[in-house]
Coordinates of C-alpha atoms in Angstrom, one line a residue:
M738 CA -104.4 69.7 -129.9
E739 CA -105.8 71.1 -132.9
A740 CA -109.5 70.9 -131.4
L741 CA -108.3 73.3 -128.3
S742 CA -106.5 75.7 -130.7
E743 CA -109.5 77.7 -131.5
R744 CA -108.9 81.3 -131.8
L745 CA -109.6 83.8 -129.0
S746 CA -111.9 85.8 -131.1
D747 CA -114.3 82.6 -131.9
L748 CA -114.9 81.8 -128.7
D749 CA -118.6 82.9 -128.0
S750 CA -118.8 84.0 -124.6
H751 CA -116.2 85.2 -121.7
V752 CA -116.9 82.5 -119.5
H753 CA -116.6 79.7 -121.9
G754 CA -113.8 81.0 -123.4
A755 CA -111.8 81.1 -120.1
I756 CA -112.9 77.4 -119.5
R757 CA -111.4 76.6 -122.7
V758 CA -108.1 78.3 -121.8
I759 CA -107.8 76.7 -118.6
A760 CA -108.4 73.0 -120.3
F761 CA -105.9 74.1 -123.3
Y762 CA -103.0 74.6 -120.7
D763 CA -104.3 71.6 -118.7
T764 CA -103.7 69.6 -121.9
L765 CA -100.3 71.2 -122.5
M766 CA -99.0 70.5 -119.0
R767 CA -100.1 66.7 -119.0
R768 CA -97.9 66.4 -122.2
R769 CA -94.7 68.1 -120.1
V770 CA -94.2 70.3 -122.9
D771 CA -90.8 73.0 -122.7
V772 CA -91.0 76.7 -122.9
P773 CA -90.5 77.1 -126.7
A774 CA -93.5 74.6 -127.1
L775 CA -95.4 76.6 -124.5
A776 CA -94.8 79.5 -126.3
R777 CA -95.8 78.2 -129.8
S778 CA -98.9 76.8 -128.5
S779 CA -99.9 79.8 -127.0
A780 CA -98.9 81.9 -130.0
G781 CA -101.7 79.7 -131.9
L782 CA -104.1 80.1 -129.4
A783 CA -103.8 83.7 -128.7
A784 CA -103.4 84.4 -132.7
C785 CA -100.6 86.9 -132.0
V786 CA -96.8 86.9 -131.1
V787 CA -96.2 85.9 -127.6
G788 CA -93.2 86.7 -125.6
I789 CA -91.7 84.6 -122.5
G790 CA -88.6 86.0 -120.9
I791 CA -86.7 84.2 -118.0
H792 CA -84.8 86.4 -115.9
G793 CA -82.2 84.1 -114.0
T794 CA -81.1 82.7 -117.5
G795 CA -81.6 85.7 -119.7
R796 CA -83.5 83.5 -122.1
V797 CA -86.4 85.5 -124.2
V798 CA -88.5 83.3 -126.6
R799 CA -90.6 85.1 -129.0
I800 CA -92.9 83.2 -131.0
A801 CA -95.6 83.9 -134.2
P802 CA -99.0 82.8 -134.6
D803 CA -97.5 80.6 -137.4
G804 CA -95.0 78.9 -134.8
R805 CA -92.0 80.6 -136.1
E806 CA -89.9 82.9 -134.3
A807 CA -91.1 86.1 -134.1
P808 CA -89.4 88.9 -136.5
C809 CA -87.4 91.7 -134.9
P810 CA -87.9 94.6 -133.6
P811 CA -90.7 93.2 -131.5
Q812 CA -93.9 95.2 -131.8
P813 CA -95.2 97.1 -128.8
T814 CA -96.2 95.1 -125.6
S815 CA -100.0 94.7 -125.5
S816 CA -100.4 93.0 -121.8
T817 CA -97.8 91.3 -119.6
A818 CA -98.0 89.2 -116.4
P819 CA -95.0 87.8 -114.1
I820 CA -93.7 84.2 -113.7
T821 CA -93.8 83.8 -110.1
L822 CA -92.2 80.4 -108.4
D823 CA -91.9 80.0 -104.7
E824 CA -93.1 84.0 -104.4
E825 CA -90.6 85.3 -106.4
E826 CA -90.8 86.9 -109.6
I827 CA -88.4 84.7 -112.2
G828 CA -89.8 86.2 -115.6
T829 CA -92.3 87.8 -117.7
V830 CA -95.1 86.8 -120.3
W831 CA -96.1 89.0 -122.6
L832 CA -98.6 89.7 -125.8
E833 CA -97.8 91.7 -128.9
R834 CA -101.4 92.0 -130.1
P835 CA -101.6 94.6 -132.4
G836 CA -105.3 96.9 -131.9
A837 CA -107.4 96.5 -129.0
P838 CA -106.6 93.6 -126.5
S839 CA -109.2 90.5 -126.2
P840 CA -111.3 90.0 -123.2
L841 CA -109.6 86.7 -122.6
D842 CA -105.9 88.0 -122.7
E843 CA -105.7 88.2 -119.1
V844 CA -106.9 84.9 -118.6
L845 CA -104.3 83.3 -120.9
L846 CA -101.7 85.3 -119.8
D847 CA -102.4 83.8 -116.1
R848 CA -102.5 80.7 -117.3
L849 CA -99.2 81.0 -119.5
A850 CA -97.4 82.4 -116.7
L851 CA -98.6 79.6 -114.2
A852 CA -97.4 76.9 -116.8
T853 CA -94.4 78.3 -117.2
A854 CA -93.5 78.1 -113.8
T855 CA -94.1 74.7 -113.6
V856 CA -92.3 74.1 -116.8
V857 CA -89.3 76.1 -115.5
E858 CA -89.2 74.2 -112.4
R859 CA -89.7 70.7 -113.3
Y860 CA -86.6 71.0 -116.0
G861 CA -83.2 71.1 -114.2
P862 CA -82.8 72.5 -110.8
A863 CA -85.0 75.3 -109.3
R864 CA -84.3 78.7 -111.2
T865 CA -85.3 81.1 -108.4
T866 CA -82.3 83.2 -107.1
M867 CA -83.5 82.5 -103.3
A868 CA -82.2 79.7 -101.9
D869 CA -82.5 77.3 -98.6
P870 CA -80.3 79.1 -96.0
A871 CA -79.4 75.8 -94.6
L872 CA -77.8 74.8 -97.9
V873 CA -76.1 78.0 -98.3
E874 CA -74.7 77.8 -94.9
L875 CA -73.1 74.6 -95.6
V876 CA -71.5 75.8 -98.6
V877 CA -69.7 78.9 -97.1
S878 CA -69.0 76.9 -93.8
P879 CA -65.6 76.2 -93.2
D880 CA -66.6 73.4 -91.0
T881 CA -68.4 71.7 -94.0
D882 CA -66.7 68.5 -95.3
E883 CA -66.2 68.5 -99.0
A884 CA -68.7 65.9 -99.6
A885 CA -71.4 67.5 -97.9
R886 CA -70.3 71.2 -99.5
A887 CA -70.4 69.4 -103.1
R888 CA -74.0 68.0 -102.3
A889 CA -75.3 71.4 -101.2
L890 CA -74.1 72.8 -104.3
R891 CA -75.5 70.3 -106.5
L892 CA -78.7 71.0 -105.3
L893 CA -78.4 74.7 -105.4
G894 CA -77.9 74.2 -109.2
F895 CA -74.3 74.6 -109.5
P896 CA -72.4 72.3 -111.9
A897 CA -69.5 70.6 -110.4
G898 CA -66.2 72.1 -110.3
Q899 CA -67.6 75.5 -111.2
P900 CA -65.3 78.5 -109.6
L901 CA -67.8 80.7 -107.2
R902 CA -67.6 83.9 -105.9
A903 CA -69.2 85.0 -102.5
V904 CA -70.6 88.4 -101.8
A905 CA -71.9 89.5 -98.6
V906 CA -74.7 92.1 -98.8
R907 CA -76.4 94.4 -96.3
T908 CA -79.3 96.1 -98.1
R909 CA -82.8 97.0 -97.4
L910 CA -83.7 95.9 -101.2
P911 CA -85.1 92.3 -101.6
L912 CA -82.0 90.1 -101.9
D913 CA -83.5 87.8 -104.8
K914 CA -83.6 91.5 -107.0
V915 CA -79.9 92.1 -106.0
G916 CA -78.9 88.6 -106.8
V917 CA -80.3 89.3 -110.4
L918 CA -78.7 92.7 -110.7
L919 CA -75.4 91.4 -109.6
C920 CA -75.1 88.6 -111.6
P921 CA -77.6 89.1 -114.7
T922 CA -75.9 86.4 -116.2
G923 CA -75.5 82.5 -115.2
P924 CA -76.9 81.0 -112.0
V925 CA -77.0 82.9 -108.7
K926 CA -78.4 82.0 -105.5
A927 CA -79.0 84.4 -102.4
A928 CA -80.1 83.7 -98.6
P929 CA -80.1 85.9 -95.6
L930 CA -77.4 84.5 -93.4
S931 CA -76.4 85.9 -89.9
D932 CA -75.9 89.9 -89.9
S933 CA -75.8 89.8 -93.7
G934 CA -77.1 88.7 -96.9
V935 CA -74.7 85.9 -98.8
I936 CA -74.8 85.7 -102.8
L937 CA -73.2 82.8 -104.5
A938 CA -72.2 83.7 -108.5
A939 CA -69.9 82.7 -111.1
T940 CA -69.1 86.1 -111.7
V941 CA -70.7 89.4 -110.5
V942 CA -70.8 93.0 -112.3
A943 CA -68.5 95.7 -111.4
P944 CA -68.5 97.5 -108.1
E945 CA -69.4 100.7 -109.9
R946 CA -72.5 98.9 -111.7
F947 CA -74.1 97.9 -107.8
P948 CA -77.5 99.1 -107.7
A949 CA -77.9 102.4 -105.1
G950 CA -78.8 101.2 -101.3
V951 CA -76.5 98.3 -101.3
R952 CA -73.4 97.6 -98.9
A953 CA -71.7 94.9 -100.5
G954 CA -68.1 93.0 -99.7
I955 CA -66.7 90.7 -102.3
G956 CA -64.6 87.8 -102.1
A957 CA -62.3 86.3 -104.4
V958 CA -62.9 83.0 -106.5
E959 CA -60.8 80.6 -104.0
G960 CA -63.2 78.2 -102.8
P961 CA -66.7 79.4 -101.5
A962 CA -65.8 79.2 -97.4
R963 CA -62.8 81.2 -98.1
S964 CA -64.5 83.4 -100.3
W965 CA -67.4 84.3 -97.7
E966 CA -64.7 84.9 -95.1
Q967 CA -63.0 87.6 -97.3
A968 CA -66.5 88.8 -98.4
R969 CA -67.7 89.3 -94.7
T970 CA -64.2 91.4 -94.1
A971 CA -64.6 93.6 -97.3
L972 CA -68.3 94.3 -96.2
R973 CA -66.7 95.8 -93.0
F974 CA -64.8 98.2 -94.8
T975 CA -67.2 99.6 -97.0
S976 CA -68.3 103.3 -96.8
A977 CA -71.1 105.6 -98.2
R978 CA -68.0 106.7 -100.4
R979 CA -67.3 103.2 -101.6
P980 CA -70.2 101.1 -101.2
A981 CA -69.1 98.0 -102.7
L982 CA -65.6 96.6 -102.5
H983 CA -63.3 93.7 -103.4
Y984 CA -61.5 92.0 -100.9
A985 CA -58.5 92.0 -103.2
E986 CA -58.2 95.9 -103.2
L987 CA -57.7 96.0 -99.2
G988 CA -54.1 94.6 -99.3
A989 CA -52.5 95.2 -96.0
L990 CA -55.3 97.1 -94.5
A991 CA -57.2 93.7 -94.2
L992 CA -54.8 93.0 -91.3
L993 CA -57.0 95.7 -89.7
A994 CA -59.7 93.2 -89.4
Q995 CA -58.0 90.7 -87.2
V996 CA -56.9 93.2 -84.6
P997 CA -59.4 92.8 -81.2
Q998 CA -62.0 95.1 -80.8
E999 CA -60.8 96.2 -77.9
A1000 CA -57.7 97.3 -79.0
V1001 CA -59.0 99.2 -81.7
R1002 CA -61.2 101.1 -79.5
D1003 CA -58.7 101.7 -77.0
N1004 CA -56.3 103.6 -79.8
A1005 CA -56.1 107.5 -79.5
D1006 CA -56.1 108.2 -83.2
V1007 CA -59.7 105.6 -83.5
A1008 CA -61.0 107.5 -80.4
A1009 CA -60.4 110.8 -81.6
I1010 CA -62.4 109.8 -85.3
A1011 CA -65.2 108.5 -83.0
D1012 CA -65.3 112.0 -81.4
I1013 CA -66.0 113.8 -84.5
S1014 CA -68.0 111.3 -86.2
G1015 CA -71.2 113.1 -84.6
N1016 CA -70.6 116.2 -87.3
P1017 CA -71.1 114.4 -90.8
E1018 CA -69.7 117.4 -92.5
D1019 CA -66.2 116.8 -90.9
L1020 CA -66.6 113.1 -91.3
E1021 CA -67.1 113.6 -95.3
T1022 CA -64.3 116.0 -95.2
L1023 CA -61.9 113.7 -93.7
D1024 CA -63.4 110.8 -95.8
A1025 CA -62.8 112.7 -98.7
Y1026 CA -59.2 113.7 -98.2
C1027 CA -58.3 110.1 -96.7
A1028 CA -59.5 108.9 -100.2
T1029 CA -57.8 111.0 -102.7
G1030 CA -55.0 112.2 -100.8
S1031 CA -55.2 115.6 -102.2
L1032 CA -56.6 118.7 -100.9
R1033 CA -57.7 119.8 -104.3
R1034 CA -59.4 116.2 -105.3
A1035 CA -61.3 116.4 -102.3
A1036 CA -62.6 119.8 -102.6
H1037 CA -63.9 118.5 -106.1
L1038 CA -65.4 115.5 -104.5
L1039 CA -67.2 117.8 -102.0
H1040 CA -68.2 120.4 -104.4
L1041 CA -66.0 123.4 -102.4
H1042 CA -63.3 125.5 -103.2
H1043 CA -59.9 124.3 -101.7
S1044 CA -59.6 126.9 -99.5
S1045 CA -62.6 126.1 -98.0
V1046 CA -61.4 122.3 -97.5
A1047 CA -57.9 123.5 -96.3
G1048 CA -59.9 125.4 -93.4
R1049 CA -61.9 122.4 -92.3
L1050 CA -58.6 119.9 -92.6
E1051 CA -57.0 122.6 -90.4
R1052 CA -59.8 122.5 -87.7
L1053 CA -60.0 118.6 -88.1
G1054 CA -56.3 118.4 -87.8
K1055 CA -56.2 120.2 -84.3
A1056 CA -58.8 118.0 -83.2
L1057 CA -57.9 114.9 -84.0
G1058 CA -54.0 115.7 -82.9
I1059 CA -52.8 114.5 -86.5
E1060 CA -51.1 116.6 -88.9
L1061 CA -53.2 115.7 -91.9
T1062 CA -51.2 117.4 -94.7
S1063 CA -48.0 115.5 -94.0
P1064 CA -47.6 112.2 -95.3
T1065 CA -47.3 110.5 -92.2
G1066 CA -50.3 112.3 -91.0
L1067 CA -52.5 111.4 -94.0
L1068 CA -51.5 107.8 -93.3
R1069 CA -52.5 107.6 -89.5
A1070 CA -55.9 109.2 -90.6
Q1071 CA -56.3 106.6 -93.2
F1072 CA -55.8 103.8 -91.0
A1073 CA -57.9 105.6 -88.1
L1074 CA -60.7 106.0 -90.2
A1075 CA -60.7 102.4 -91.8
A1076 CA -60.3 100.7 -88.1
W1077 CA -63.2 103.3 -86.9
R1078 CA -65.3 101.6 -89.4
L1079 CA -64.7 98.1 -88.2
L1080 CA -66.3 99.1 -84.8
D1081 CA -69.4 99.3 -86.3
G1082 CA -69.2 96.4 -88.5

């Protein structure tokens, strides 16, 4: 190993140096090193601090050339490379080299990233966020027997008996990125399923911390199948104003999801909401008023004078056939708006 650990500065040509770097990491892989040993050997080779960060676990290893843990705060990063496993970026490797980069830094980081991906895959379950949709479907299906569900969870890398929460997601963002953002610590798995994405995790961040461009329904920790059913129901109630919603927050509103679509569509109040839905301004005004229950608070949300909102609500009330400023009228509007959203899924 010492013979391979020549300093990059001592290598007499780029080609010869690249060959030696490749041979160095081939030797490390044959010796089945772990992440700390990989970082330690790389720091000795590079003659500067080497860092390895794994997104899914939040683990960061920084090693100085003498083989010890690098001091904090870290130096500025001189060069970086992504760690990719199964076409998913699972982490980053970097060098903290003072001064100008070495001509072989790019080669070293490329081989270090490949070696790290191999090590991460070798030790323990696969650490990628994206999972086999068939396994995830086994976990969340109500028709799966418990033995098959337990086996699927084990193959996904979740410890036996760990409470899990399901999240139903609609987004144009990469599902693996969303999974990591929703559950930055602990195991998390994501897969596309039917008309939405499913994310399985022990814990998720608060709805207000969800990334923009994500609609999400969050199930309770009541078994994966039950949690997934709840998550899909909560997703149907989300809106632009409330893009992420816990099922528990729905309360009795969740009962609306069990009403046949034909009955909802034929309801006069829901039909009236559908009639005004083509006007975004009207829909936004009604949504703000139903969300706050107060003319003045709705005006604050809409950044309008309360008299302007009052005029809009009076016009909307006539169009809907509902006295919006009365308690009964407000309740009718809230239920009609929630039921109308269910029609759009």
